[in-house]
Coordinates of C-alpha atoms in Angstrom, one line a residue:
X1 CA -143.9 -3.5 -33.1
X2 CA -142.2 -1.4 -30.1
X3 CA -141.4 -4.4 -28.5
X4 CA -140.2 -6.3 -30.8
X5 CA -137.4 -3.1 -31.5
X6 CA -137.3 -2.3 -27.9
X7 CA -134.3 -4.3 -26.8
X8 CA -132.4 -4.7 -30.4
X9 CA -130.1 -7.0 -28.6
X10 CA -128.2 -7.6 -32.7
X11 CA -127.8 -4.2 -33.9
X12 CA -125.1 -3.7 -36.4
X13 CA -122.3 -0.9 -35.7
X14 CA -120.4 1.2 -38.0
X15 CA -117.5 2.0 -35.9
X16 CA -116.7 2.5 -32.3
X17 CA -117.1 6.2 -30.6
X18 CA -115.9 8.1 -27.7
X19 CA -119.4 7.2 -25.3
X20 CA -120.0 9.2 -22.2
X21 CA -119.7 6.9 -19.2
X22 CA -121.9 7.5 -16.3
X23 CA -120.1 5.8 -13.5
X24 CA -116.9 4.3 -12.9
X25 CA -117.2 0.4 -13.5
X26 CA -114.9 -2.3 -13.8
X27 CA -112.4 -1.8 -17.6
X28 CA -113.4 -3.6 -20.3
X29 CA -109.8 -5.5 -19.8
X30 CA -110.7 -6.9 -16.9
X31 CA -114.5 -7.8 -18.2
X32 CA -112.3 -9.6 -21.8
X33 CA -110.3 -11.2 -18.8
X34 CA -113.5 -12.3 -17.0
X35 CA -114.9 -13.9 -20.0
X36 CA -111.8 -16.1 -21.3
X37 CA -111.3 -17.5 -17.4
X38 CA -115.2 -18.0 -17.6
X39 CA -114.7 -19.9 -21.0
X40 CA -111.8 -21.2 -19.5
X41 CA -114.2 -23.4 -17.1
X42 CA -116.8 -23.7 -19.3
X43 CA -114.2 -25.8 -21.7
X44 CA -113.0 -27.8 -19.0
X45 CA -116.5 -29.2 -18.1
X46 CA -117.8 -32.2 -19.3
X47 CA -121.7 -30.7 -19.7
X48 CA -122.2 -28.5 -22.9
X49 CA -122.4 -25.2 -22.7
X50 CA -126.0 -25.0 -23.4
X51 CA -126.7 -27.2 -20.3
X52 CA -125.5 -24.8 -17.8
X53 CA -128.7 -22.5 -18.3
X54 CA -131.2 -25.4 -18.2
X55 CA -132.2 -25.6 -13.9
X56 CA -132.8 -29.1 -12.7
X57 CA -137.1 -29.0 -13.3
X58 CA -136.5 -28.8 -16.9
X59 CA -137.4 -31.6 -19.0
X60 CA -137.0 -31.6 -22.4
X61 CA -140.3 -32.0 -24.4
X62 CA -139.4 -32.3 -27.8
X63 CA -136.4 -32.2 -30.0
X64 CA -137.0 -30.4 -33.5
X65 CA -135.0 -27.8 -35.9
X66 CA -134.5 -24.7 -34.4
X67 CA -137.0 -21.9 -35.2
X68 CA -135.5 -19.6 -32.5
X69 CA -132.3 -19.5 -34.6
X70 CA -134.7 -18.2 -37.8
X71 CA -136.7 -15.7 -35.4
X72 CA -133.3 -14.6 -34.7
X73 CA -132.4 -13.1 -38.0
X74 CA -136.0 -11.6 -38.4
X75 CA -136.2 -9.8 -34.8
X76 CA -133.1 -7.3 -35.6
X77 CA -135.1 -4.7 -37.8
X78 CA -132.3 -2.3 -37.2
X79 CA -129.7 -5.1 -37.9
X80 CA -129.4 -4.5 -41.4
X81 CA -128.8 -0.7 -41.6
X82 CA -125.5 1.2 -40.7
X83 CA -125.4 4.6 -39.9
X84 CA -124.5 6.8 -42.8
X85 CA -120.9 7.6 -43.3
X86 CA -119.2 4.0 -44.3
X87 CA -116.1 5.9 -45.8
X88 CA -115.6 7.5 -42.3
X89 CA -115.8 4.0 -41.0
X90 CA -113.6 2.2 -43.2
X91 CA -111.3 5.2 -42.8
X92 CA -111.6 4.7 -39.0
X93 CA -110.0 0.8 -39.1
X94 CA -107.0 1.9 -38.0
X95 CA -103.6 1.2 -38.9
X96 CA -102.7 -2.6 -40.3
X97 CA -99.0 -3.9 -40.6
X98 CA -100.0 -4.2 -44.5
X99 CA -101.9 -1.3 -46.6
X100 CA -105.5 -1.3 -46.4
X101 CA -107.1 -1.2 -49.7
X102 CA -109.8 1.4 -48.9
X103 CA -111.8 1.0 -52.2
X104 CA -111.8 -2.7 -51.9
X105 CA -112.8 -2.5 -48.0
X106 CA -116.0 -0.1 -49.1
X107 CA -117.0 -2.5 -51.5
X108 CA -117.0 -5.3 -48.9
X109 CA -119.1 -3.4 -46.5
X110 CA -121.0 -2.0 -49.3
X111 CA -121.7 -6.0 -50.3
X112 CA -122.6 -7.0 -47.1
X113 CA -125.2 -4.4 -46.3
X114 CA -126.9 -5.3 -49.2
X115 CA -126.7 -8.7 -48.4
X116 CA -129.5 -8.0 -46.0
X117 CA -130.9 -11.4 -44.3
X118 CA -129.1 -13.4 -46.7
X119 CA -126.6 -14.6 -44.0
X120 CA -124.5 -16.9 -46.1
X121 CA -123.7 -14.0 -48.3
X122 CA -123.4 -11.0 -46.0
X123 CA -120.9 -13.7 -43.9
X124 CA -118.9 -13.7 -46.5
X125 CA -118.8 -10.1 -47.4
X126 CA -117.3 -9.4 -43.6
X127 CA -114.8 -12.2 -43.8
X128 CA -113.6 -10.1 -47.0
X129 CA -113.5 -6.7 -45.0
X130 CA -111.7 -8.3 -42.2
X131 CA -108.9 -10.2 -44.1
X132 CA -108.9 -6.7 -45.8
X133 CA -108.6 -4.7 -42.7
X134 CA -107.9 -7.4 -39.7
X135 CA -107.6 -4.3 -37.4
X136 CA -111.4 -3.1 -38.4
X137 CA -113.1 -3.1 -34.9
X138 CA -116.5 -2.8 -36.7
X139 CA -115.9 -5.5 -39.3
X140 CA -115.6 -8.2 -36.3
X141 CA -118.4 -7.1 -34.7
X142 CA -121.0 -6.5 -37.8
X143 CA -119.8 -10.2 -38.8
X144 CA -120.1 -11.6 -35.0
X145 CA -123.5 -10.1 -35.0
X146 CA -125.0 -11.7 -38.5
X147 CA -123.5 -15.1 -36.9
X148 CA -125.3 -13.9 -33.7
X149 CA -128.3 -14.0 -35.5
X150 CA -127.6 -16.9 -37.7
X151 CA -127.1 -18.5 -34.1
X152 CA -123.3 -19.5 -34.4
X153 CA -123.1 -18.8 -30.9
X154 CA -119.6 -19.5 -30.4
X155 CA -118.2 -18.1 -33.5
X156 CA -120.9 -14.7 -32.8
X157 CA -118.6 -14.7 -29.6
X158 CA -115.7 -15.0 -30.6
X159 CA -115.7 -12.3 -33.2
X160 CA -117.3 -10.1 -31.1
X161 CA -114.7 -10.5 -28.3
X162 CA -112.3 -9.7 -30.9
X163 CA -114.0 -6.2 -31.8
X164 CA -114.1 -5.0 -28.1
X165 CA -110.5 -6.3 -27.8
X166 CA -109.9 -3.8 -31.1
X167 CA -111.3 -1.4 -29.6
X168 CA -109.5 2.5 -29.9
X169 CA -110.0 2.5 -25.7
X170 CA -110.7 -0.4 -23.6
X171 CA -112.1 1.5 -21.0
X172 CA -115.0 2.5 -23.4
X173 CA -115.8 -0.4 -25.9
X174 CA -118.8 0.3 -28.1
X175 CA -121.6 -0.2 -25.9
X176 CA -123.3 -2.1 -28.7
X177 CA -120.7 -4.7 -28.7
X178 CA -121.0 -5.4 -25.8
X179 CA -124.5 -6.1 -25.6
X180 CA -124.5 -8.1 -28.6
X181 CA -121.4 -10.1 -26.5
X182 CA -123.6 -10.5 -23.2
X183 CA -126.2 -12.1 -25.8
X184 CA -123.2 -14.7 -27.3
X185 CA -122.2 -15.5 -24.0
X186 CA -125.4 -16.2 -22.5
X187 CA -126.7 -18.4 -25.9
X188 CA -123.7 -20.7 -24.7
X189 CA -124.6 -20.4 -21.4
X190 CA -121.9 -18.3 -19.4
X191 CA -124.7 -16.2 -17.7
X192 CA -122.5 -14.5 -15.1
X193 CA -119.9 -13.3 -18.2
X194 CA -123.2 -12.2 -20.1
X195 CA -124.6 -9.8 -16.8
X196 CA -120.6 -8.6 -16.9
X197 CA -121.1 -7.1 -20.6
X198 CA -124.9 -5.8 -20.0
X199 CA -123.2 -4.1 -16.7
X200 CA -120.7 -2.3 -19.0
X201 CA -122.8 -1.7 -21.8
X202 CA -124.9 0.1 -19.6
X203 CA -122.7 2.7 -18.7
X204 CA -123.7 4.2 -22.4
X205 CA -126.5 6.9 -22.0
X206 CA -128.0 5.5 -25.5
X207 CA -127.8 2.0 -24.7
X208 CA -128.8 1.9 -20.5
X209 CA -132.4 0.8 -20.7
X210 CA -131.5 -1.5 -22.9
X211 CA -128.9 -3.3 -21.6
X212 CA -130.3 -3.8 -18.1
X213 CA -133.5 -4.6 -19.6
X214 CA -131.4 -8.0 -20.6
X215 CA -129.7 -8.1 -17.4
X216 CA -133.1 -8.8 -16.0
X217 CA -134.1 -11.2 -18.4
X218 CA -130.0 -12.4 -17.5
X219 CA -130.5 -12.4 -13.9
X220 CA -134.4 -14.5 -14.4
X221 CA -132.7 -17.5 -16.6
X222 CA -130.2 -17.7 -13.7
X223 CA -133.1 -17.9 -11.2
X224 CA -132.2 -14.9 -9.7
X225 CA -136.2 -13.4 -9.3
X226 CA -135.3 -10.3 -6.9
X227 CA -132.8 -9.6 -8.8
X228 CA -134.2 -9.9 -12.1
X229 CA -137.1 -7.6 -10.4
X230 CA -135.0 -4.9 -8.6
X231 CA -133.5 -4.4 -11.9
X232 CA -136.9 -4.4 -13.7
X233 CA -138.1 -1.8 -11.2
X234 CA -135.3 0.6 -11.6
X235 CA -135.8 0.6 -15.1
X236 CA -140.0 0.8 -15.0
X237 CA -139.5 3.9 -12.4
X238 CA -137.6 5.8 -15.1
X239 CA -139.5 4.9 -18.0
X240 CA -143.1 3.7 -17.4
X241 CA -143.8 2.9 -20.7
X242 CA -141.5 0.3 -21.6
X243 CA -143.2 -2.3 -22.0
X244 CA -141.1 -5.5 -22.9
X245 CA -139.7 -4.8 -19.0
X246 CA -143.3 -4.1 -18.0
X247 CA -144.4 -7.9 -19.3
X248 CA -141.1 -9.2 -17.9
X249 CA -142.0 -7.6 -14.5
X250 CA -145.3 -9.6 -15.0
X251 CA -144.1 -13.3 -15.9
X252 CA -141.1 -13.0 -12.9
X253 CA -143.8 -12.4 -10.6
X254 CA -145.9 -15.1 -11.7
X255 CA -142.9 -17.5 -11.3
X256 CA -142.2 -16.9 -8.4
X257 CA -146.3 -17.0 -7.0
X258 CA -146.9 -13.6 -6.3
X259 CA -150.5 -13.8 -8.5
X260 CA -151.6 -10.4 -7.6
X261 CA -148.7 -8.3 -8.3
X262 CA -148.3 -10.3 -11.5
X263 CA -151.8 -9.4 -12.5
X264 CA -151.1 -5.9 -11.5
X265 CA -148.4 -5.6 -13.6
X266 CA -150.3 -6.8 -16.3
X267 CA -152.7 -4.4 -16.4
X268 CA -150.9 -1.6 -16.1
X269 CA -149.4 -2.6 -19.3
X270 CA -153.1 -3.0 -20.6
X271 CA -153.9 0.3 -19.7
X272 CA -150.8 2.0 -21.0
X273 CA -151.8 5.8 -22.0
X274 CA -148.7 6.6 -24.1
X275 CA -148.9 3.7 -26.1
X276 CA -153.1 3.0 -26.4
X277 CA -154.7 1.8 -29.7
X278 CA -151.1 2.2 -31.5
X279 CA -148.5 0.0 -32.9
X280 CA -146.1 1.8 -31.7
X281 CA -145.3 3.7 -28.5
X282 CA -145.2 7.8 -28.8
X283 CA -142.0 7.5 -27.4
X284 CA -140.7 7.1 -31.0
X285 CA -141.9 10.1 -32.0
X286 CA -139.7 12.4 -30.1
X287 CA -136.7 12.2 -32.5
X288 CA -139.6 14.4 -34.4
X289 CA -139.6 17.3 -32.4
X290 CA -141.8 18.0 -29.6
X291 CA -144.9 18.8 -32.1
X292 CA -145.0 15.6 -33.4
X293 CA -144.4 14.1 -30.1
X294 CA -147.5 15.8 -28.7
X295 CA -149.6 14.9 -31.6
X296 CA -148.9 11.6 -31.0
X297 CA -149.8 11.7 -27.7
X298 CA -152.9 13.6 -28.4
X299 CA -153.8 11.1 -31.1
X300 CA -153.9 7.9 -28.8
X301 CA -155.2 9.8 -25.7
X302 CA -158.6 10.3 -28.0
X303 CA -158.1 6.6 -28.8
X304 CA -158.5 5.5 -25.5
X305 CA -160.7 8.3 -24.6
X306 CA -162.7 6.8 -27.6
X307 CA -162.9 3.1 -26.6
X308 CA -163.9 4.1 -23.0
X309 CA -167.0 5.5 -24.4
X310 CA -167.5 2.4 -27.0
X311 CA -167.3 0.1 -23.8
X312 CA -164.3 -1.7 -24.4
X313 CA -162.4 -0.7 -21.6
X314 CA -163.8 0.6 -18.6
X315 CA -162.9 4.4 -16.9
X316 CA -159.7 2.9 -15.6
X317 CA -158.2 1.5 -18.6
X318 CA -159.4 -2.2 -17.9
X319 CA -161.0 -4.0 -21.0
X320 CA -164.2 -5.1 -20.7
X321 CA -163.8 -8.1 -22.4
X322 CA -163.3 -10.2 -19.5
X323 CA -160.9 -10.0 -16.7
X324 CA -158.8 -7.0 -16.1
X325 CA -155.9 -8.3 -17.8
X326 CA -158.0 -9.2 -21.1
X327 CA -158.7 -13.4 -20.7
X328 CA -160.3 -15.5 -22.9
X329 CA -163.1 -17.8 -21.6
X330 CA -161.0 -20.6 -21.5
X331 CA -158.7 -18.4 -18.8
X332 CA -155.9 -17.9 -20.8
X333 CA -155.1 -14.1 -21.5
X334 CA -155.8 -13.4 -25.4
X335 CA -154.9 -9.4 -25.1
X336 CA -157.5 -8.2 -27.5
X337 CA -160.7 -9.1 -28.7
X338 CA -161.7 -9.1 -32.0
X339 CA -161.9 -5.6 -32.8
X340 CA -159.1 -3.8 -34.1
X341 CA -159.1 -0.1 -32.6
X342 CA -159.5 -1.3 -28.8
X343 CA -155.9 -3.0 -28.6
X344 CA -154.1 -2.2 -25.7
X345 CA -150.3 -2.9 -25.2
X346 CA -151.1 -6.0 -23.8
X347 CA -152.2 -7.1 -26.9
X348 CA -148.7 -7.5 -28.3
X349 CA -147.8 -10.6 -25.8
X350 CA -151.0 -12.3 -26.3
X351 CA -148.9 -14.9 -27.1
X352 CA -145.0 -15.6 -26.2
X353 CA -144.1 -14.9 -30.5
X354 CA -143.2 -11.2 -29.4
X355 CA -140.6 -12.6 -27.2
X356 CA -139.5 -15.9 -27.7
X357 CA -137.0 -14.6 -30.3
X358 CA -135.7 -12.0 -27.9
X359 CA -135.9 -13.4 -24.3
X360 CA -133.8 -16.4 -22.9
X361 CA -135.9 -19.5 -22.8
X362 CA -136.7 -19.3 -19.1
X363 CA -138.1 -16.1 -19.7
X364 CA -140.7 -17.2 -22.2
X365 CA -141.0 -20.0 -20.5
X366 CA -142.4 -17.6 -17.7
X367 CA -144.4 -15.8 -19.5
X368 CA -146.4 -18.8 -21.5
X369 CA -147.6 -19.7 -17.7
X370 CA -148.6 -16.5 -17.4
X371 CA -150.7 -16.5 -20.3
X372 CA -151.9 -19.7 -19.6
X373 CA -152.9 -19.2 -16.4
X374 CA -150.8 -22.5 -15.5
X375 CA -147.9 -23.1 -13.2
X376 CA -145.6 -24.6 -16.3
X377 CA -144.8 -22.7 -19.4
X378 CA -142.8 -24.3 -22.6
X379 CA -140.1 -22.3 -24.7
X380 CA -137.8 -23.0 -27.2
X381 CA -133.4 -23.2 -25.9
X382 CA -130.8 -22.3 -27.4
X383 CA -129.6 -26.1 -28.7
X384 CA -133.5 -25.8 -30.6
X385 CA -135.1 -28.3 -27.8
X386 CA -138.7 -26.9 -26.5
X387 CA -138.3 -27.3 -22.7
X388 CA -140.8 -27.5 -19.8
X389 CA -140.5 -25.3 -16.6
X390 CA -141.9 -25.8 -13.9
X391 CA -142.7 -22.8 -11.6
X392 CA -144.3 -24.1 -8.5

């Protein structure tokens, strides 16, 4: 699903490149510097980590093994690929006080990639490449991003603190590093350290949208709504289409009681045009050339155009079905009904499983209100506890 790839917050890396920086910002020395002060605190206080996220009108509902750590390792389609070349990564490692055995450091990332989801097994295949190569900027952070996944938060951070600290410049870590470090930091709770690596990450052309996408989501679990929303907006004016932000956008405005603009919000992602009666957004298809791209678009504008005269939406995009935003009769939104080729984007967070893997808990938490047309929403934390918020 697009969402479900749209933020790839665990993306493996092959190596880190020379990235095009779009404004000055603060060096990544001084972000590394941040973070250990940050961690410095954290240690020193008595709460764990995890508590520092939690605000004071959550109560814990019910204690049980943690299924956010699985939906981890199965969110990260990308996570299991490198980019082709791994000779000209190992090659890249740079320079160790011992010889690196190359053939032996191929065959560790060469194990590892095959390892696939098999954590345990791909763990190990890292640990190999680093005690191989301990100066391999991309072994660190490929293993801190399985343990990410594996949710080893502190371990995840710690080796991925190492990679930007291997880094050839420190003034232009890999962008996807640093991302997958905001995402450590914030699983332990150091939320300010987190929106410090999304900041920097974003300086990346490839990786902007992304990253400030989860400095939203950063500056939400913080209880920071305008915040959270000016960056949502700044990201919606560029790109319309983007639809995670869009149902972000949504559930932040329905925290915070402003109804209507939630609702608007809502069905402007029900009525997307791009990505109507489709999977996928047409977006993806622009890596095909600008033929394919326009097919695309061509094939879901008849889609829509189709369903408008089938009577499942109305003129404006707005189903039919029920309220604008697609509700059930009980009130709660369902997204579709039970035909298949009427889906509308909205149909993706009919419930909070396209997120609850991706989005910190308040988040979720926001958007299962949302859908239930209630002023308290329940997601899953970090620690694998289901909380309650209240948003009244």
């Amino acid at each position: 699903a697009a969402a479900a790839s749209s933020l790839l917050p665990h993306t493996l890396q092959p190596w880190p490149e020379s990235l095009e920086i779009q404004k000055e910002a603060p060096s990544a020395t001084m972000l590394l510097a941040r973070a250990h002060l940050a961690r410095a605190v954290a240690s020193a206080s008595v709460a764990p980590p995890t508590s520092q996220a939690i605000p004071k009108n959550v109560t814990n509902v019910n204690a049980r093994p943690s299924r956010r750590q699985t939906a981890l390792a199965l969110f990260a389609a990308g996570a299991t690929s490198l980019a082709p070349g791994v000779n000209a990564a190992v090659a890249a490692a740079g320079a160790a006080d011992k010889p690196v055995d190359m053939r032996a450091l191929v065959r560790a990332f060469d194990d590892a990639m095959a390892a696939g989801a098999d954590f345990e097994a791909a763990d190990k295949a890292w640990t190999r490449a680093i005690d191989i190569a301990p100066l391999n900027s991309a072994a660190w952070s490929n293993r801190g991003t399985k343990r990410l996944q594996a949710g080893r938060w502190a371990e995840a951070r710690d080796d991925l603190d190492r990679s930007v600290e291997l880094s050839a410049d420190l003034n232009q870590p890999d962008p996807l590093t640093l991302n997958n470090l905001g995402n450590a930091e914030g699983a332990l709770g150091h939320w300010d350290v987190a929106a410090s690596c999304y900041l920097e990450a974003s300086k990346s052309r490839e990786m902007e949208s992304i990253a400030l996408a989860n400095l939203a989501l950063a500056r939400f679990q913080t209880e920071d709504v305008d915040g959270a929303l000016k960056v949502a907006r700044s990201i919606l004016r560029r790109d319309p289409e983007f639809w995670d932000v869009r149902a972000a956008a949504a559930a932040f405005l329905w925290a915070a009681g402003r109804e209507a603009e939630a609702e608007q919000e809502w069905s402007q992602l029900c009525r997307s045009g791009r990505g109507f009666g489709a999977v996928r957004s047409a977006e993806d298809a622009r890596a095909q050339g600008p033929v394919a791209y326009a097919a695309r678009l061509l094939e879901q504008q008849v889609a829509q155009q189709a369903a408008v005269v089938a009577g499942v939406v109305g003129a404006d995009g707005a189903r039919t079905d029920g309220r604008d935003s697609g509700s059930g009769g009980d009130g709660a939104r369902t997204g579709r009904d039970s035909g298949g080729g009427g889906d509308t984007p909205c149909a993706m967070y009919r419930t909070t499983a396209t997120v609850s893997a991706r989005w910190p808990p308040r988040c979720t938490a926001a958007l299962d209100a949302f859908l239930k047309v209630r002023r308290v929403g329940r997601a899953m934390d970090y620690d694998g506890v289901v909380k309650e918020y209240n948003f009244l």
